[in-house]
Amino acid sequence: MIIVMKHGATKQEIDDVAEKIEKLGYTPHIMFGVERTIIAAVGDERGKARLQTLESMHGVEDVVPILKPYKLASREIKKENTVITVNGIKIGSEKIIVMAGPCSVESREQLIETARAVKEAGADILRGGAFKPRTSPYDFQGLEEDGLKLLSEARDVTGLPIITEVMNPIDVDLVAKYADILQVGARNVQNFALLKHLGQFKKPILLKRGMMTTIKEFLMSAEYIMSEGNKEVILCERGIRTFETATRNTLDLSCIPVLRKETHLPIIVDPSHATGHWEYVAPMAKAAVAAGTDGLMIEVHSCPEEAYSDGPQSLKPAKFAKLMEELKPFIKAVGRK
Ligand code: PEP
Ligand code: MN
C-alpha cells in the first residue's frame, strides 16, 4: 500500500504513520518527494489488519494499493527519477554517465594505463573486475583483493570513482571497503542471498540484468535490494540470450523505454557484453543513448589482444576516445549533457 501524505504534512504526522505501519506488522519506507511525502507499507498482507484504517490518521491524504509486484522500484510510488550521487557524480540526472575500463584488473600497468586513457577521453567512472564470474573454472578468476587495491590506486591517480563486481556475500565487506559502486553481475541477478545482503549496505549497487531475466524479474531483483533498506540501485541492461549467434547476446534496447515507464531507478546500458565484438559497441552505444539510457558501461583495454578476459569486445583507448566524440550529437539530440 502507498500512504500518500497531505502536502505540508508535519514530521510528527509522518513519524506517527510510519510507527503505526510497523505496529500493524509491515515495513514503512518513507519517500520524500518534491510535491509530497509518501510512505510505502510493504510486507506479507496475510492475516494482518488492513492498512486502509490509516486513512483516518492526521496528515494522511490517501491510502492506495501498489498494483505492481515490485513496489519500491515502481514508478507508482515515486514519480520523479531517482538520482544516485557517487563522489559528486550524478547518475540518473541530465548528464549521460560513462563507466569504462577493462573487463578484469590484470596488472598495475594495464589498469593505470587504461584508467588514464578513459579519464582523458571523458569517462566518469572506472570499471574493472577483481572477482570474475567465468564460465570455466580454469579461466582467470581475478586478482581479488590485490585487484581491489590496484583499483583504489587507479582512483587516486585519476580521481575517477570505481565500480567493481562482488559475487559472494562473504566478500561484500571486503569489496565495499574499496569500491564506490558494487556491481552484481548478470549471473547473480537472482542470487537472492547476495541481493538481500547488499540491501543492508549503504553503497550504490549496479544490478545487471541476467541473460535469461524478464524485465519483471529484473525489477523484482532490484526490489530484493531495496526492501532491505538500500534504495540506491542502478539497473544495467547487458544483453539477453536469444537464438542469434552473430552477437554474444542480443541488446534489448526496448527495455530502456519499458524500464523508464515502470521504474524511477537509473538505467545504464552495457553494449560490450551485449554484442561481444568491439566493432558493434559504438553503434549500440549510440542507439542506447538515442533510446534514453542514463549512461553506458564500456570495456576498454590498453591492449585487447593480450586481455585475460573479454578482449574481443574491448575497445582500444583511441577507439573509445573516438566513440566519446561521436556520442556528443546523440546526447545533444535527446536533450542530455
Ligand atoms: C562484467 O561486467 O565484466 C561482467 C562479467 O558482466 P556480465 O555480468 O554482464 O556478464
Ligand atoms: Mn567482461
mmCIF file of C-alpha atoms and ligand atoms in Angstrom:
data_model
loop_
_atom_site.group_PDB
_atom_site.id
_atom_site.type_symbol
_atom_site.label_atom_id
_atom_site.label_comp_id
_atom_site.label_asym_id
_atom_site.label_seq_id
_atom_site.Cartn_x
_atom_site.Cartn_y
_atom_site.Cartn_z
ATOM 1 C CA MET A 1 0.000 0.000 0.000
ATOM 2 C CA ILE A 2 1.056 3.600 -0.516
ATOM 3 C CA ILE A 3 0.148 6.068 2.170
ATOM 4 C CA VAL A 4 0.065 9.462 0.465
ATOM 5 C CA MET A 5 0.655 12.229 2.991
ATOM 6 C CA LYS A 6 -1.024 15.603 2.611
ATOM 7 C CA HIS A 7 1.005 18.444 1.141
ATOM 8 C CA GLY A 8 2.732 20.032 4.131
ATOM 9 C CA ALA A 9 2.261 17.044 6.477
ATOM 10 C CA THR A 10 4.444 17.514 9.549
ATOM 11 C CA LYS A 11 7.378 15.335 10.530
ATOM 12 C CA GLN A 12 5.429 14.199 13.566
ATOM 13 C CA GLU A 13 2.498 13.092 11.386
ATOM 14 C CA ILE A 14 4.842 11.200 9.060
ATOM 15 C CA ASP A 15 6.582 9.502 12.003
ATOM 16 C CA ASP A 16 3.238 8.569 13.585
ATOM 17 C CA VAL A 17 2.055 6.905 10.385
ATOM 18 C CA ALA A 18 5.367 5.041 9.993
ATOM 19 C CA GLU A 19 5.102 3.841 13.576
ATOM 20 C CA LYS A 20 1.545 2.667 13.065
ATOM 21 C CA ILE A 21 2.568 0.779 9.896
ATOM 22 C CA GLU A 22 5.223 -1.030 11.915
ATOM 23 C CA LYS A 23 2.731 -1.863 14.651
ATOM 24 C CA LEU A 24 0.490 -3.445 12.027
ATOM 25 C CA GLY A 25 3.383 -5.701 11.016
ATOM 26 C CA TYR A 26 4.569 -4.011 7.817
ATOM 27 C CA THR A 27 7.803 -2.238 6.944
ATOM 28 C CA PRO A 28 7.460 1.502 6.273
ATOM 29 C CA HIS A 29 9.651 3.068 3.576
ATOM 30 C CA ILE A 30 9.418 6.847 3.618
ATOM 31 C CA MET A 31 9.964 8.607 0.283
ATOM 32 C CA PHE A 32 10.276 12.363 0.423
ATOM 33 C CA GLY A 33 9.079 13.787 -2.882
ATOM 34 C CA VAL A 34 9.135 17.299 -4.279
ATOM 35 C CA GLU A 35 5.342 17.571 -4.067
ATOM 36 C CA ARG A 36 4.543 15.373 -1.088
ATOM 37 C CA THR A 37 5.831 12.576 1.066
ATOM 38 C CA ILE A 38 4.603 9.078 0.559
ATOM 39 C CA ILE A 39 5.126 6.055 2.757
ATOM 40 C CA ALA A 40 5.200 2.609 1.221
ATOM 41 C CA ALA A 41 3.975 -0.075 3.592
ATOM 42 C CA VAL A 42 5.361 -3.373 2.363
ATOM 43 C CA GLY A 43 5.158 -6.881 3.676
ATOM 44 C CA ASP A 44 3.082 -10.001 3.544
ATOM 45 C CA GLU A 45 -0.558 -8.961 3.977
ATOM 46 C CA ARG A 46 -1.883 -12.365 5.006
ATOM 47 C CA GLY A 47 -3.581 -12.409 8.395
ATOM 48 C CA LYS A 48 -2.831 -8.750 9.139
ATOM 49 C CA ALA A 49 -5.031 -5.755 9.843
ATOM 50 C CA ARG A 50 -5.975 -3.709 6.794
ATOM 51 C CA LEU A 51 -3.861 -0.660 6.139
ATOM 52 C CA GLN A 52 -6.905 1.218 4.897
ATOM 53 C CA THR A 53 -7.548 2.205 8.534
ATOM 54 C CA LEU A 54 -4.600 4.622 8.265
ATOM 55 C CA GLU A 55 -6.833 6.924 6.232
ATOM 56 C CA SER A 56 -8.183 8.394 9.467
ATOM 57 C CA MET A 57 -4.748 9.459 10.755
ATOM 58 C CA HIS A 58 -3.649 13.093 10.816
ATOM 59 C CA GLY A 59 -1.778 14.218 7.729
ATOM 60 C CA VAL A 60 -2.890 11.270 5.567
ATOM 61 C CA GLU A 61 -4.469 12.131 2.252
ATOM 62 C CA ASP A 62 -5.000 8.711 0.737
ATOM 63 C CA VAL A 63 -4.190 5.031 1.078
ATOM 64 C CA VAL A 64 -3.867 3.289 -2.262
ATOM 65 C CA PRO A 65 -2.734 -0.182 -3.266
ATOM 66 C CA ILE A 66 0.532 -0.615 -5.194
ATOM 67 C CA LEU A 67 -0.589 -2.689 -8.136
ATOM 68 C CA LYS A 68 2.837 -3.729 -9.429
ATOM 69 C CA PRO A 69 4.593 -6.713 -7.870
ATOM 70 C CA TYR A 70 7.718 -4.556 -7.494
ATOM 71 C CA LYS A 71 6.768 -1.871 -5.043
ATOM 72 C CA LEU A 72 9.732 0.286 -4.001
ATOM 73 C CA ALA A 73 11.221 0.093 -7.505
ATOM 74 C CA SER A 74 7.947 1.048 -9.139
ATOM 75 C CA ARG A 75 7.124 4.427 -10.612
ATOM 76 C CA GLU A 76 3.756 4.122 -8.936
ATOM 77 C CA ILE A 77 5.276 5.141 -5.647
ATOM 78 C CA LYS A 78 7.897 7.597 -6.908
ATOM 79 C CA LYS A 79 7.105 9.696 -9.948
ATOM 80 C CA GLU A 80 10.409 11.530 -10.253
ATOM 81 C CA ASN A 81 13.599 9.785 -11.403
ATOM 82 C CA THR A 82 15.995 8.650 -8.714
ATOM 83 C CA VAL A 83 19.389 10.315 -8.926
ATOM 84 C CA ILE A 84 22.294 8.498 -7.276
ATOM 85 C CA THR A 85 25.321 10.587 -6.381
ATOM 86 C CA VAL A 86 28.745 8.944 -6.272
ATOM 87 C CA ASN A 87 31.645 11.212 -5.326
ATOM 88 C CA GLY A 88 29.760 14.169 -6.777
ATOM 89 C CA ILE A 89 28.789 12.353 -9.997
ATOM 90 C CA LYS A 90 25.042 12.190 -10.512
ATOM 91 C CA ILE A 91 23.704 9.001 -12.092
ATOM 92 C CA GLY A 92 20.181 9.337 -13.473
ATOM 93 C CA SER A 93 20.359 13.094 -13.932
ATOM 94 C CA GLU A 94 20.817 15.185 -17.086
ATOM 95 C CA LYS A 95 24.360 14.086 -17.836
ATOM 96 C CA ILE A 96 24.935 10.737 -19.548
ATOM 97 C CA ILE A 97 27.412 8.879 -17.334
ATOM 98 C CA VAL A 98 30.096 6.694 -18.888
ATOM 99 C CA MET A 99 31.684 3.880 -16.900
ATOM 100 C CA ALA A 100 34.716 2.491 -18.708
ATOM 101 C CA GLY A 101 37.703 0.278 -18.095
ATOM 102 C CA PRO A 102 38.940 -3.258 -18.523
ATOM 103 C CA CYS A 103 36.872 -6.384 -18.019
ATOM 104 C CA SER A 104 39.440 -7.641 -15.477
ATOM 105 C CA VAL A 105 42.086 -5.917 -13.435
ATOM 106 C CA GLU A 106 45.242 -7.718 -14.598
ATOM 107 C CA SER A 107 48.240 -5.642 -13.509
ATOM 108 C CA ARG A 108 49.189 -2.174 -12.296
ATOM 109 C CA GLU A 109 50.494 -1.133 -15.735
ATOM 110 C CA GLN A 110 47.402 -2.387 -17.574
ATOM 111 C CA LEU A 111 44.958 -0.773 -15.141
ATOM 112 C CA ILE A 112 46.667 2.578 -14.673
ATOM 113 C CA GLU A 113 47.314 3.000 -18.397
ATOM 114 C CA THR A 114 43.690 2.172 -19.220
ATOM 115 C CA ALA A 115 42.334 4.298 -16.365
ATOM 116 C CA ARG A 116 44.345 7.323 -17.521
ATOM 117 C CA ALA A 117 43.154 6.820 -21.096
ATOM 118 C CA VAL A 118 39.455 6.571 -20.224
ATOM 119 C CA LYS A 119 39.695 9.587 -17.941
ATOM 120 C CA GLU A 120 41.391 11.564 -20.699
ATOM 121 C CA ALA A 121 38.599 10.608 -23.119
ATOM 122 C CA GLY A 122 35.948 11.870 -20.677
ATOM 123 C CA ALA A 123 34.752 8.779 -18.767
ATOM 124 C CA ASP A 124 33.128 9.485 -15.393
ATOM 125 C CA ILE A 125 33.684 6.187 -13.580
ATOM 126 C CA LEU A 126 36.357 3.476 -13.823
ATOM 127 C CA ARG A 127 35.223 -0.136 -14.114
ATOM 128 C CA GLY A 128 37.325 -3.276 -13.591
ATOM 129 C CA GLY A 129 36.684 -6.743 -12.221
ATOM 130 C CA ALA A 130 38.708 -8.193 -9.345
ATOM 131 C CA PHE A 131 36.352 -11.143 -8.788
ATOM 132 C CA LYS A 132 35.459 -12.573 -12.182
ATOM 133 C CA PRO A 133 32.438 -14.801 -12.901
ATOM 134 C CA ARG A 134 33.993 -17.041 -15.565
ATOM 135 C CA THR A 135 32.165 -19.824 -17.376
ATOM 136 C CA SER A 136 35.183 -22.109 -16.975
ATOM 137 C CA PRO A 137 36.800 -22.704 -13.583
ATOM 138 C CA TYR A 138 40.150 -22.946 -15.438
ATOM 139 C CA ASP A 139 39.929 -19.374 -16.735
ATOM 140 C CA PHE A 140 41.403 -16.343 -14.951
ATOM 141 C CA GLN A 141 39.280 -15.739 -11.846
ATOM 142 C CA GLY A 142 40.537 -12.259 -10.953
ATOM 143 C CA LEU A 143 43.209 -10.793 -8.665
ATOM 144 C CA GLU A 144 40.740 -10.487 -5.769
ATOM 145 C CA GLU A 145 41.975 -8.140 -3.022
ATOM 146 C CA ASP A 146 45.153 -7.288 -4.947
ATOM 147 C CA GLY A 147 42.884 -6.203 -7.787
ATOM 148 C CA LEU A 148 40.796 -4.065 -5.442
ATOM 149 C CA LYS A 149 43.971 -2.368 -4.179
ATOM 150 C CA LEU A 150 45.003 -1.595 -7.742
ATOM 151 C CA LEU A 151 41.564 -0.135 -8.416
ATOM 152 C CA SER A 152 41.847 2.170 -5.449
ATOM 153 C CA GLU A 153 45.317 3.183 -6.639
ATOM 154 C CA ALA A 154 43.814 3.972 -10.054
ATOM 155 C CA ARG A 155 41.145 6.054 -8.317
ATOM 156 C CA ASP A 156 43.874 8.011 -6.528
ATOM 157 C CA VAL A 157 45.740 8.587 -9.790
ATOM 158 C CA THR A 158 42.732 9.610 -11.904
ATOM 159 C CA GLY A 159 40.148 10.833 -9.413
ATOM 160 C CA LEU A 160 37.585 8.507 -11.021
ATOM 161 C CA PRO A 161 35.237 6.619 -8.685
ATOM 162 C CA ILE A 162 35.393 2.852 -9.137
ATOM 163 C CA ILE A 163 32.836 0.164 -9.797
ATOM 164 C CA THR A 164 33.659 -3.500 -9.376
ATOM 165 C CA GLU A 165 31.787 -6.784 -9.130
ATOM 166 C CA VAL A 166 31.023 -8.751 -5.995
ATOM 167 C CA MET A 167 29.879 -12.340 -6.465
ATOM 168 C CA ASN A 168 29.656 -13.786 -2.992
ATOM 169 C CA PRO A 169 28.004 -12.480 0.206
ATOM 170 C CA ILE A 170 31.176 -13.304 2.167
ATOM 171 C CA ASP A 171 33.197 -10.884 0.004
ATOM 172 C CA VAL A 172 30.809 -7.928 0.293
ATOM 173 C CA ASP A 173 32.595 -6.307 3.261
ATOM 174 C CA LEU A 174 35.930 -6.550 1.525
ATOM 175 C CA VAL A 175 34.726 -5.217 -1.836
ATOM 176 C CA ALA A 176 32.708 -2.431 -0.170
ATOM 177 C CA LYS A 177 35.902 -1.292 1.583
ATOM 178 C CA TYR A 178 37.390 -0.330 -1.788
ATOM 179 C CA ALA A 179 34.545 0.205 -4.279
ATOM 180 C CA ASP A 180 32.351 3.253 -4.774
ATOM 181 C CA ILE A 181 29.674 1.203 -6.564
ATOM 182 C CA LEU A 182 29.189 -2.537 -6.137
ATOM 183 C CA GLN A 183 28.289 -4.457 -9.283
ATOM 184 C CA VAL A 184 26.077 -7.540 -9.305
ATOM 185 C CA GLY A 185 26.793 -9.487 -12.468
ATOM 186 C CA ALA A 186 24.255 -10.975 -14.855
ATOM 187 C CA ARG A 187 24.808 -14.462 -13.452
ATOM 188 C CA ASN A 188 23.938 -13.337 -9.942
ATOM 189 C CA VAL A 189 20.820 -11.325 -10.729
ATOM 190 C CA GLN A 190 18.720 -13.886 -8.871
ATOM 191 C CA ASN A 191 21.211 -14.733 -6.148
ATOM 192 C CA PHE A 192 18.702 -13.610 -3.544
ATOM 193 C CA ALA A 193 21.048 -14.166 -0.599
ATOM 194 C CA LEU A 194 23.562 -11.789 -2.191
ATOM 195 C CA LEU A 195 20.869 -9.245 -3.077
ATOM 196 C CA LYS A 196 19.441 -9.229 0.456
ATOM 197 C CA HIS A 197 22.917 -8.844 1.903
ATOM 198 C CA LEU A 198 23.673 -5.909 -0.393
ATOM 199 C CA GLY A 199 20.379 -4.352 0.651
ATOM 200 C CA GLN A 200 21.861 -3.809 4.079
ATOM 201 C CA PHE A 201 24.800 -1.779 2.764
ATOM 202 C CA LYS A 202 24.907 1.942 2.217
ATOM 203 C CA LYS A 203 26.669 1.758 -1.150
ATOM 204 C CA PRO A 204 25.083 2.122 -4.583
ATOM 205 C CA ILE A 205 24.530 -1.188 -6.361
ATOM 206 C CA LEU A 206 24.676 -1.620 -10.129
ATOM 207 C CA LEU A 207 22.461 -4.601 -10.884
ATOM 208 C CA LYS A 208 22.977 -6.271 -14.241
ATOM 209 C CA ARG A 209 20.076 -7.918 -15.994
ATOM 210 C CA GLY A 210 20.534 -11.662 -16.358
ATOM 211 C CA MET A 211 20.781 -13.192 -19.802
ATOM 212 C CA MET A 212 17.516 -15.083 -19.141
ATOM 213 C CA THR A 213 15.736 -12.494 -16.999
ATOM 214 C CA THR A 214 12.486 -10.790 -17.958
ATOM 215 C CA ILE A 215 12.102 -7.105 -17.156
ATOM 216 C CA LYS A 216 9.652 -8.010 -14.402
ATOM 217 C CA GLU A 217 12.107 -10.482 -12.840
ATOM 218 C CA PHE A 218 14.868 -7.875 -13.173
ATOM 219 C CA LEU A 219 12.790 -5.348 -11.247
ATOM 220 C CA MET A 220 11.887 -7.953 -8.630
ATOM 221 C CA SER A 221 15.635 -8.437 -8.081
ATOM 222 C CA ALA A 222 16.049 -4.689 -7.586
ATOM 223 C CA GLU A 223 13.171 -4.936 -5.119
ATOM 224 C CA TYR A 224 15.115 -7.525 -3.088
ATOM 225 C CA ILE A 225 17.884 -4.972 -2.529
ATOM 226 C CA MET A 226 15.544 -2.062 -1.887
ATOM 227 C CA SER A 227 13.258 -3.930 0.501
ATOM 228 C CA GLU A 228 16.254 -4.431 2.805
ATOM 229 C CA GLY A 229 16.762 -0.670 3.005
ATOM 230 C CA ASN A 230 19.226 0.183 0.235
ATOM 231 C CA LYS A 231 17.359 2.359 -2.276
ATOM 232 C CA GLU A 232 20.435 3.148 -4.405
ATOM 233 C CA VAL A 233 20.031 0.652 -7.214
ATOM 234 C CA ILE A 234 21.191 1.287 -10.781
ATOM 235 C CA LEU A 235 19.803 -1.048 -13.452
ATOM 236 C CA CYS A 236 22.066 -2.263 -16.253
ATOM 237 C CA GLU A 237 20.882 -3.893 -19.473
ATOM 238 C CA ARG A 238 23.733 -6.016 -20.886
ATOM 239 C CA GLY A 239 22.019 -8.170 -23.488
ATOM 240 C CA ILE A 240 19.822 -11.225 -23.219
ATOM 241 C CA ARG A 241 20.221 -14.661 -24.744
ATOM 242 C CA THR A 242 18.272 -15.255 -27.939
ATOM 243 C CA PHE A 243 18.603 -17.640 -30.902
ATOM 244 C CA GLU A 244 21.019 -15.199 -32.562
ATOM 245 C CA THR A 245 24.668 -16.231 -32.544
ATOM 246 C CA ALA A 246 26.242 -13.397 -34.561
ATOM 247 C CA THR A 247 26.482 -11.428 -31.340
ATOM 248 C CA ARG A 248 27.306 -12.705 -27.854
ATOM 249 C CA ASN A 249 23.878 -11.630 -26.591
ATOM 250 C CA THR A 250 21.071 -9.512 -28.022
ATOM 251 C CA LEU A 251 20.911 -5.978 -26.678
ATOM 252 C CA ASP A 252 17.311 -5.450 -25.594
ATOM 253 C CA LEU A 253 17.067 -1.771 -26.447
ATOM 254 C CA SER A 254 13.329 -1.757 -25.911
ATOM 255 C CA CYS A 255 13.878 -2.468 -22.248
ATOM 256 C CA ILE A 256 15.051 1.152 -21.891
ATOM 257 C CA PRO A 257 11.634 2.772 -22.536
ATOM 258 C CA VAL A 258 9.887 -0.062 -20.691
ATOM 259 C CA LEU A 259 12.086 0.408 -17.614
ATOM 260 C CA ARG A 260 11.696 4.175 -17.881
ATOM 261 C CA LYS A 261 7.936 3.733 -17.651
ATOM 262 C CA GLU A 262 7.962 1.092 -14.924
ATOM 263 C CA THR A 263 10.624 2.390 -12.566
ATOM 264 C CA HIS A 264 12.223 5.563 -11.234
ATOM 265 C CA LEU A 265 15.669 3.905 -10.986
ATOM 266 C CA PRO A 266 18.581 4.967 -13.240
ATOM 267 C CA ILE A 267 19.259 2.875 -16.347
ATOM 268 C CA ILE A 268 22.703 2.018 -17.754
ATOM 269 C CA VAL A 269 23.420 0.068 -20.944
ATOM 270 C CA ASP A 270 26.459 -2.161 -21.486
ATOM 271 C CA PRO A 271 26.952 -2.626 -25.246
ATOM 272 C CA SER A 272 30.214 -4.550 -24.701
ATOM 273 C CA HIS A 273 28.738 -7.674 -23.088
ATOM 274 C CA ALA A 274 25.590 -7.268 -25.191
ATOM 275 C CA THR A 275 27.431 -7.605 -28.500
ATOM 276 C CA GLY A 276 30.697 -9.368 -27.640
ATOM 277 C CA HIS A 277 32.535 -7.678 -30.544
ATOM 278 C CA TRP A 278 34.293 -4.336 -30.395
ATOM 279 C CA GLU A 279 33.009 -3.259 -33.842
ATOM 280 C CA TYR A 280 29.411 -3.364 -32.656
ATOM 281 C CA VAL A 281 29.966 -1.472 -29.421
ATOM 282 C CA ALA A 282 29.882 2.059 -30.874
ATOM 283 C CA PRO A 283 26.634 1.715 -32.893
ATOM 284 C CA MET A 284 24.817 0.121 -29.976
ATOM 285 C CA ALA A 285 26.158 2.735 -27.532
ATOM 286 C CA LYS A 286 24.716 5.451 -29.792
ATOM 287 C CA ALA A 287 21.431 3.562 -30.111
ATOM 288 C CA ALA A 288 21.214 3.247 -26.325
ATOM 289 C CA VAL A 289 21.676 6.992 -25.906
ATOM 290 C CA ALA A 290 19.003 7.610 -28.540
ATOM 291 C CA ALA A 291 16.655 5.233 -26.699
ATOM 292 C CA GLY A 292 17.056 7.145 -23.453
ATOM 293 C CA THR A 293 19.702 5.439 -21.316
ATOM 294 C CA ASP A 294 21.164 7.378 -18.376
ATOM 295 C CA GLY A 295 24.608 6.013 -19.029
ATOM 296 C CA LEU A 296 26.886 3.440 -20.617
ATOM 297 C CA MET A 297 29.292 0.808 -19.370
ATOM 298 C CA ILE A 298 32.037 0.107 -21.875
ATOM 299 C CA GLU A 299 35.008 -2.256 -21.731
ATOM 300 C CA VAL A 300 38.298 -0.638 -22.693
ATOM 301 C CA HIS A 301 41.709 -2.328 -22.605
ATOM 302 C CA SER A 302 45.116 -0.816 -23.298
ATOM 303 C CA CYS A 303 45.964 -3.928 -25.342
ATOM 304 C CA PRO A 304 42.849 -6.069 -26.039
ATOM 305 C CA GLU A 305 44.887 -8.766 -27.858
ATOM 306 C CA GLU A 306 46.504 -9.607 -24.536
ATOM 307 C CA ALA A 307 43.452 -9.285 -22.295
ATOM 308 C CA TYR A 308 42.816 -12.101 -19.796
ATOM 309 C CA SER A 309 39.068 -11.782 -20.404
ATOM 310 C CA ASP A 310 36.726 -10.227 -22.978
ATOM 311 C CA GLY A 311 39.495 -8.926 -25.286
ATOM 312 C CA PRO A 312 37.334 -9.285 -28.446
ATOM 313 C CA GLN A 313 34.707 -6.886 -27.116
ATOM 314 C CA SER A 314 37.129 -4.369 -25.599
ATOM 315 C CA LEU A 315 37.826 -1.054 -27.280
ATOM 316 C CA LYS A 316 41.355 0.258 -27.596
ATOM 317 C CA PRO A 317 41.753 3.657 -25.908
ATOM 318 C CA ALA A 318 41.816 5.525 -29.233
ATOM 319 C CA LYS A 319 38.591 3.873 -30.390
ATOM 320 C CA PHE A 320 36.978 4.702 -27.048
ATOM 321 C CA ALA A 321 38.045 8.340 -27.349
ATOM 322 C CA LYS A 322 36.558 8.439 -30.867
ATOM 323 C CA LEU A 323 33.297 6.966 -29.597
ATOM 324 C CA MET A 324 33.103 9.564 -26.823
ATOM 325 C CA GLU A 325 33.323 12.284 -29.502
ATOM 326 C CA GLU A 326 30.796 10.559 -31.759
ATOM 327 C CA LEU A 327 28.299 10.242 -28.912
ATOM 328 C CA LYS A 328 28.044 14.011 -28.480
ATOM 329 C CA PRO A 329 25.437 14.724 -31.204
ATOM 330 C CA PHE A 330 23.322 11.802 -29.963
ATOM 331 C CA ILE A 331 23.470 13.127 -26.422
ATOM 332 C CA LYS A 332 22.502 16.582 -27.634
ATOM 333 C CA ALA A 333 19.658 15.210 -29.756
ATOM 334 C CA VAL A 334 17.977 13.659 -26.725
ATOM 335 C CA GLY A 335 18.422 16.833 -24.692
ATOM 336 C CA ARG A 336 21.015 15.404 -22.338
ATOM 337 C CA LYS A 337 24.525 16.537 -21.428
HETATM 338 C C1 PEP B 1 31.486 -7.684 -16.479
HETATM 339 O O1 PEP B 1 30.956 -6.563 -16.354
HETATM 340 O O2 PEP B 1 32.704 -7.859 -16.670
HETATM 341 C C2 PEP B 1 30.620 -8.881 -16.500
HETATM 342 C C3 PEP B 1 31.088 -10.066 -16.165
HETATM 343 O O3 PEP B 1 29.378 -8.602 -16.936
HETATM 344 P P1 PEP B 1 28.055 -9.507 -17.004
HETATM 345 O O4 PEP B 1 27.741 -9.873 -15.595
HETATM 346 O O5 PEP B 1 27.076 -8.579 -17.650
HETATM 347 O O6 PEP B 1 28.371 -10.706 -17.869
HETATM 348 MN MN MN B 2 33.671 -8.529 -19.198
#
